[in-house]
Amino acid sequence: MKKIFLLALLYIAYFTSFGQNNEGVVYFTRTTYWTKLNSQLTYLSKQEKERMSYMFGGKDDWANYTLLYFNDNESKYVNSEEKNEESEGYAWRKEAYSIGRNFTKNTMTDVIEMLGKTYIVEDSLKLPEWKILNDLKEVAGHICMKAQVEDPIKNQKITAWFAQDLPSQAGPERLWGLPGMILELDINDGAVTVVATKIEFKKVDKELEPPKKLKGKKITDAEYQGMIDKFIKEKIKEEINPFWVIRY
């Protein structure tokens, strides 16, 4: 009965959302649970496990903050300037990371720093092979449906929760393509979570503008994925965690 009621609310919200302001910014908290992540990497050497255990000193989770700007036609996902408590006193270098999607033109423009270089990934959009499920839950005040997809290169099972009352294909990280805004991600059973904490509706034309000058090597998405695949395989042979260097 509860699920039927939630489905009814979702149905009403979806059809009443059109005509409302669909432009603004979503605030996300992205948390990495290193103990869980490392336990899933069965190829790590004993020395690597001991080194990571020493580095974290019993501190399991590490949070940082991200922003998703959106309107009906496009989105941009970037790292936030906000710092977490653990960052105080540390001068962390800010890496280039901007994930752009234009749903009208069916194009992507991602600026990603990886392996000491900055890459501009320009390509057409390829819809992820989502499987939509019947589960419901509330995220940031919105009733969300569950969907799942797999990343075969990073060996990730990804669960997404999307809100149909926010009629946008946008989402955090490099994920998109559901019939509603993605407000939560769970990667590999909680190794990494990305959860919306607040949605602010406002004009974001300036934030969505592409940089006037993009600095970096231009590559296709297939080339980018090929680099990730090669790097992970190399680190597996070396029994080292590849996700110190690339985004999990």
C-alpha positions as a Markdown table, in Angstrom:
| # | Residue | x | y | z |
|---|---|---|---|---|
| 1 | Met | 0.0 | 0.0 | 0.0 |
| 2 | Lys | 2.8 | 2.4 | 0.9 |
| 3 | Lys | 4.5 | 1.7 | -2.5 |
| 4 | Ile | 1.3 | 2.4 | -4.3 |
| 5 | Phe | 0.8 | 5.7 | -2.5 |
| 6 | Leu | 4.4 | 6.7 | -3.3 |
| 7 | Leu | 3.9 | 5.8 | -7.0 |
| 8 | Ala | 0.8 | 7.9 | -7.1 |
| 9 | Leu | 2.7 | 10.9 | -5.7 |
| 10 | Leu | 5.4 | 10.3 | -8.2 |
| 11 | Tyr | 2.9 | 10.2 | -11.0 |
| 12 | Ile | 1.3 | 13.5 | -9.9 |
| 13 | Ala | 4.6 | 15.2 | -9.4 |
| 14 | Tyr | 5.8 | 14.2 | -12.8 |
| 15 | Phe | 2.9 | 15.7 | -14.7 |
| 16 | Thr | 2.7 | 18.9 | -12.5 |
| 17 | Ser | 6.4 | 19.6 | -12.9 |
| 18 | Phe | 6.1 | 20.8 | -16.5 |
| 19 | Gly | 5.7 | 24.5 | -16.7 |
| 20 | Gln | 7.5 | 25.1 | -13.5 |
| 21 | Asn | 11.0 | 26.6 | -13.2 |
| 22 | Asn | 13.4 | 23.9 | -14.3 |
| 23 | Glu | 16.7 | 25.7 | -13.9 |
| 24 | Gly | 19.1 | 25.9 | -11.0 |
| 25 | Val | 21.9 | 24.1 | -9.1 |
| 26 | Val | 22.0 | 20.8 | -7.1 |
| 27 | Tyr | 24.4 | 20.6 | -4.2 |
| 28 | Phe | 26.0 | 17.1 | -3.7 |
| 29 | Thr | 28.1 | 15.5 | -1.1 |
| 30 | Arg | 30.5 | 12.9 | -2.6 |
| 31 | Thr | 31.8 | 10.5 | 0.0 |
| 32 | Thr | 34.5 | 7.8 | -0.5 |
| 33 | Tyr | 34.5 | 5.0 | 2.0 |
| 34 | Trp | 38.1 | 3.8 | 1.6 |
| 35 | Thr | 37.9 | 0.7 | 3.7 |
| 36 | Lys | 35.0 | -0.7 | 1.7 |
| 37 | Leu | 36.6 | 0.4 | -1.6 |
| 38 | Asn | 39.9 | -1.2 | -0.8 |
| 39 | Ser | 38.3 | -4.4 | 0.4 |
| 40 | Gln | 36.7 | -4.8 | -3.0 |
| 41 | Leu | 40.0 | -4.6 | -4.8 |
| 42 | Thr | 41.1 | -8.2 | -4.3 |
| 43 | Tyr | 44.3 | -7.7 | -6.3 |
| 44 | Leu | 46.0 | -5.4 | -3.8 |
| 45 | Ser | 49.3 | -6.5 | -2.4 |
| 46 | Lys | 49.8 | -6.8 | 1.4 |
| 47 | Gln | 52.2 | -3.9 | 1.3 |
| 48 | Glu | 49.6 | -1.7 | -0.5 |
| 49 | Lys | 46.9 | -2.6 | 2.1 |
| 50 | Glu | 49.2 | -1.8 | 5.0 |
| 51 | Arg | 50.2 | 1.5 | 3.4 |
| 52 | Met | 46.6 | 2.5 | 2.9 |
| 53 | Ser | 45.7 | 1.5 | 6.4 |
| 54 | Tyr | 48.5 | 3.6 | 7.8 |
| 55 | Met | 47.5 | 6.6 | 5.6 |
| 56 | Phe | 43.9 | 6.7 | 6.8 |
| 57 | Gly | 44.6 | 5.8 | 10.4 |
| 58 | Gly | 41.1 | 4.5 | 11.0 |
| 59 | Lys | 39.4 | 7.3 | 9.1 |
| 60 | Asp | 37.1 | 5.5 | 6.8 |
| 61 | Asp | 35.2 | 8.2 | 4.9 |
| 62 | Trp | 36.3 | 11.2 | 2.9 |
| 63 | Ala | 33.8 | 13.7 | 1.8 |
| 64 | Asn | 34.0 | 16.5 | -0.8 |
| 65 | Tyr | 31.4 | 18.6 | -2.5 |
| 66 | Thr | 30.2 | 19.0 | -6.0 |
| 67 | Leu | 27.6 | 21.1 | -7.9 |
| 68 | Leu | 25.3 | 20.3 | -10.8 |
| 69 | Tyr | 24.0 | 23.3 | -12.8 |
| 70 | Phe | 21.1 | 22.5 | -15.1 |
| 71 | Asn | 18.3 | 23.8 | -17.3 |
| 72 | Asp | 16.0 | 22.1 | -19.8 |
| 73 | Asn | 18.7 | 21.8 | -22.4 |
| 74 | Glu | 22.0 | 21.3 | -20.7 |
| 75 | Ser | 24.0 | 20.6 | -17.5 |
| 76 | Lys | 27.4 | 21.1 | -16.1 |
| 77 | Tyr | 28.9 | 19.2 | -13.1 |
| 78 | Val | 31.9 | 20.6 | -11.3 |
| 79 | Asn | 33.8 | 20.4 | -8.0 |
| 80 | Ser | 32.6 | 22.9 | -5.4 |
| 81 | Glu | 34.9 | 25.4 | -3.7 |
| 82 | Glu | 33.5 | 24.3 | -0.3 |
| 83 | Lys | 36.0 | 22.4 | 1.9 |
| 84 | Asn | 35.3 | 19.6 | 4.3 |
| 85 | Glu | 36.6 | 19.6 | 7.9 |
| 86 | Glu | 39.4 | 17.2 | 7.0 |
| 87 | Ser | 40.7 | 19.7 | 4.4 |
| 88 | Glu | 41.5 | 22.4 | 7.0 |
| 89 | Gly | 45.2 | 23.0 | 7.2 |
| 90 | Tyr | 45.9 | 21.2 | 3.9 |
| 91 | Ala | 46.7 | 22.9 | 0.6 |
| 92 | Trp | 45.0 | 20.5 | -1.8 |
| 93 | Arg | 45.6 | 21.3 | -5.4 |
| 94 | Lys | 42.4 | 21.7 | -7.3 |
| 95 | Glu | 42.2 | 19.4 | -10.4 |
| 96 | Ala | 40.4 | 20.3 | -13.6 |
| 97 | Tyr | 37.0 | 18.6 | -13.6 |
| 98 | Ser | 34.0 | 19.9 | -15.6 |
| 99 | Ile | 31.4 | 17.5 | -17.0 |
| 100 | Gly | 29.2 | 19.2 | -19.7 |
| 101 | Arg | 26.1 | 17.8 | -21.3 |
| 102 | Asn | 24.0 | 19.4 | -24.1 |
| 103 | Phe | 20.9 | 17.3 | -24.5 |
| 104 | Thr | 19.5 | 19.4 | -27.4 |
| 105 | Lys | 22.7 | 19.0 | -29.5 |
| 106 | Asn | 23.4 | 15.5 | -28.1 |
| 107 | Thr | 27.0 | 16.5 | -27.2 |
| 108 | Met | 29.4 | 16.2 | -24.3 |
| 109 | Thr | 32.4 | 18.4 | -23.4 |
| 110 | Asp | 34.3 | 17.1 | -20.4 |
| 111 | Val | 37.5 | 18.7 | -19.0 |
| 112 | Ile | 39.3 | 16.1 | -16.9 |
| 113 | Glu | 42.7 | 16.1 | -15.4 |
| 114 | Met | 44.2 | 12.6 | -15.3 |
| 115 | Leu | 47.7 | 11.2 | -15.0 |
| 116 | Gly | 49.2 | 14.6 | -14.8 |
| 117 | Lys | 47.6 | 15.9 | -18.0 |
| 118 | Thr | 44.3 | 17.8 | -18.8 |
| 119 | Tyr | 42.1 | 16.2 | -21.4 |
| 120 | Ile | 39.1 | 17.7 | -23.2 |
| 121 | Val | 36.7 | 14.9 | -24.0 |
| 122 | Glu | 34.4 | 15.9 | -26.9 |
| 123 | Asp | 32.0 | 13.5 | -28.4 |
| 124 | Ser | 28.3 | 12.7 | -29.0 |
| 125 | Leu | 26.3 | 11.4 | -26.1 |
| 126 | Lys | 25.8 | 7.7 | -25.7 |
| 127 | Leu | 22.9 | 6.7 | -23.6 |
| 128 | Pro | 23.8 | 4.5 | -20.6 |
| 129 | Glu | 22.0 | 1.1 | -20.6 |
| 130 | Trp | 19.9 | 1.8 | -17.6 |
| 131 | Lys | 17.6 | -0.7 | -15.9 |
| 132 | Ile | 14.8 | 1.0 | -14.1 |
| 133 | Leu | 13.4 | -0.7 | -11.1 |
| 134 | Asn | 10.3 | -0.2 | -8.9 |
| 135 | Asp | 12.0 | 0.8 | -5.7 |
| 136 | Leu | 11.2 | 4.3 | -4.3 |
| 137 | Lys | 12.8 | 6.5 | -1.7 |
| 138 | Glu | 13.1 | 10.2 | -0.8 |
| 139 | Val | 16.2 | 12.2 | -1.6 |
| 140 | Ala | 16.5 | 15.9 | -0.9 |
| 141 | Gly | 12.7 | 16.2 | -0.6 |
| 142 | His | 11.9 | 14.4 | -3.8 |
| 143 | Ile | 10.4 | 11.0 | -4.3 |
| 144 | Cys | 12.9 | 9.1 | -6.5 |
| 145 | Met | 12.9 | 5.9 | -8.5 |
| 146 | Lys | 15.8 | 3.4 | -8.6 |
| 147 | Ala | 17.8 | 2.5 | -11.7 |
| 148 | Gln | 21.0 | 0.5 | -12.2 |
| 149 | Val | 23.8 | 0.4 | -14.8 |
| 150 | Glu | 27.3 | -1.2 | -14.9 |
| 151 | Asp | 30.7 | 0.2 | -15.8 |
| 152 | Pro | 32.7 | -2.7 | -17.2 |
| 153 | Ile | 35.9 | -0.8 | -17.3 |
| 154 | Lys | 36.0 | 0.2 | -13.7 |
| 155 | Asn | 34.1 | -2.9 | -12.7 |
| 156 | Gln | 31.4 | -0.9 | -11.0 |
| 157 | Lys | 27.7 | -1.6 | -10.2 |
| 158 | Ile | 26.1 | 1.8 | -10.1 |
| 159 | Thr | 22.7 | 2.5 | -8.5 |
| 160 | Ala | 21.0 | 5.8 | -9.2 |
| 161 | Trp | 17.9 | 7.4 | -7.7 |
| 162 | Phe | 16.2 | 9.9 | -10.0 |
| 163 | Ala | 13.3 | 12.3 | -9.5 |
| 164 | Gln | 10.7 | 12.5 | -12.3 |
| 165 | Asp | 9.3 | 15.7 | -10.9 |
| 166 | Leu | 12.6 | 17.3 | -12.1 |
| 167 | Pro | 12.2 | 16.6 | -15.8 |
| 168 | Ser | 15.9 | 16.8 | -16.8 |
| 169 | Gln | 18.3 | 14.1 | -18.1 |
| 170 | Ala | 21.1 | 15.5 | -16.0 |
| 171 | Gly | 23.0 | 13.7 | -13.3 |
| 172 | Pro | 26.2 | 13.9 | -11.2 |
| 173 | Glu | 29.6 | 12.5 | -12.3 |
| 174 | Arg | 29.5 | 11.4 | -15.9 |
| 175 | Leu | 26.0 | 9.8 | -15.6 |
| 176 | Trp | 22.8 | 11.0 | -17.3 |
| 177 | Gly | 19.9 | 9.8 | -19.4 |
| 178 | Leu | 17.1 | 8.9 | -17.0 |
| 179 | Pro | 13.6 | 10.3 | -17.2 |
| 180 | Gly | 14.3 | 12.7 | -14.3 |
| 181 | Met | 17.2 | 14.3 | -12.5 |
| 182 | Ile | 19.6 | 11.9 | -10.8 |
| 183 | Leu | 19.8 | 12.9 | -7.1 |
| 184 | Glu | 21.8 | 10.0 | -5.7 |
| 185 | Leu | 24.4 | 7.6 | -6.8 |
| 186 | Asp | 25.7 | 4.5 | -5.0 |
| 187 | Ile | 28.8 | 2.9 | -6.5 |
| 188 | Asn | 29.7 | -0.7 | -5.7 |
| 189 | Asp | 27.4 | -1.1 | -2.7 |
| 190 | Gly | 28.5 | 2.0 | -0.9 |
| 191 | Ala | 32.2 | 2.3 | -1.8 |
| 192 | Val | 31.3 | 5.8 | -3.1 |
| 193 | Thr | 28.1 | 7.7 | -2.7 |
| 194 | Val | 27.0 | 11.0 | -4.3 |
| 195 | Val | 23.9 | 12.4 | -2.5 |
| 196 | Ala | 22.0 | 15.6 | -3.2 |
| 197 | Thr | 21.6 | 17.7 | -0.1 |
| 198 | Lys | 19.9 | 20.8 | -1.6 |
| 199 | Ile | 18.3 | 22.1 | -4.8 |
| 200 | Glu | 18.3 | 25.8 | -5.5 |
| 201 | Phe | 16.1 | 27.0 | -8.4 |
| 202 | Lys | 17.6 | 30.1 | -10.1 |
| 203 | Lys | 19.1 | 31.4 | -13.3 |
| 204 | Val | 22.4 | 29.7 | -14.1 |
| 205 | Asp | 23.0 | 30.9 | -17.7 |
| 206 | Lys | 26.5 | 32.2 | -16.7 |
| 207 | Glu | 27.5 | 29.0 | -14.9 |
| 208 | Leu | 26.5 | 26.9 | -17.9 |
| 209 | Glu | 28.5 | 29.0 | -20.4 |
| 210 | Pro | 31.5 | 27.0 | -21.8 |
| 211 | Pro | 35.0 | 28.4 | -20.9 |
| 212 | Lys | 36.2 | 30.8 | -23.6 |
| 213 | Lys | 39.5 | 29.0 | -23.8 |
| 214 | Leu | 39.7 | 25.2 | -23.2 |
| 215 | Lys | 43.3 | 24.1 | -22.4 |
| 216 | Gly | 44.1 | 20.5 | -22.9 |
| 217 | Lys | 44.4 | 17.6 | -25.3 |
| 218 | Lys | 41.2 | 16.9 | -27.2 |
| 219 | Ile | 40.2 | 13.3 | -27.3 |
| 220 | Thr | 37.1 | 11.2 | -28.0 |
| 221 | Asp | 35.2 | 9.4 | -25.2 |
| 222 | Ala | 36.4 | 6.0 | -26.6 |
| 223 | Glu | 40.0 | 7.3 | -26.3 |
| 224 | Tyr | 39.3 | 8.4 | -22.8 |
| 225 | Gln | 37.8 | 5.1 | -21.8 |
| 226 | Gly | 40.7 | 3.3 | -23.4 |
| 227 | Met | 43.2 | 5.2 | -21.3 |
| 228 | Ile | 41.3 | 4.4 | -18.1 |
| 229 | Asp | 41.1 | 0.7 | -19.1 |
| 230 | Lys | 44.9 | 0.5 | -19.8 |
| 231 | Phe | 45.8 | 2.3 | -16.6 |
| 232 | Ile | 43.6 | 0.1 | -14.4 |
| 233 | Lys | 45.0 | -3.1 | -16.0 |
| 234 | Glu | 48.6 | -1.9 | -15.4 |
| 235 | Lys | 47.9 | -1.2 | -11.7 |
| 236 | Ile | 46.2 | -4.6 | -11.3 |
| 237 | Lys | 49.4 | -6.2 | -12.5 |
| 238 | Glu | 51.4 | -4.1 | -10.0 |
| 239 | Glu | 48.9 | -4.9 | -7.2 |
| 240 | Ile | 48.3 | -1.2 | -6.6 |
| 241 | Asn | 45.1 | 0.8 | -6.2 |
| 242 | Pro | 44.5 | 2.7 | -9.4 |
| 243 | Phe | 41.9 | 5.0 | -7.8 |
| 244 | Trp | 44.6 | 7.1 | -6.1 |
| 245 | Val | 45.1 | 8.7 | -9.5 |
| 246 | Ile | 41.8 | 8.4 | -11.4 |
| 247 | Arg | 38.3 | 9.2 | -10.2 |
| 248 | Tyr | 36.5 | 6.1 | -8.8 |
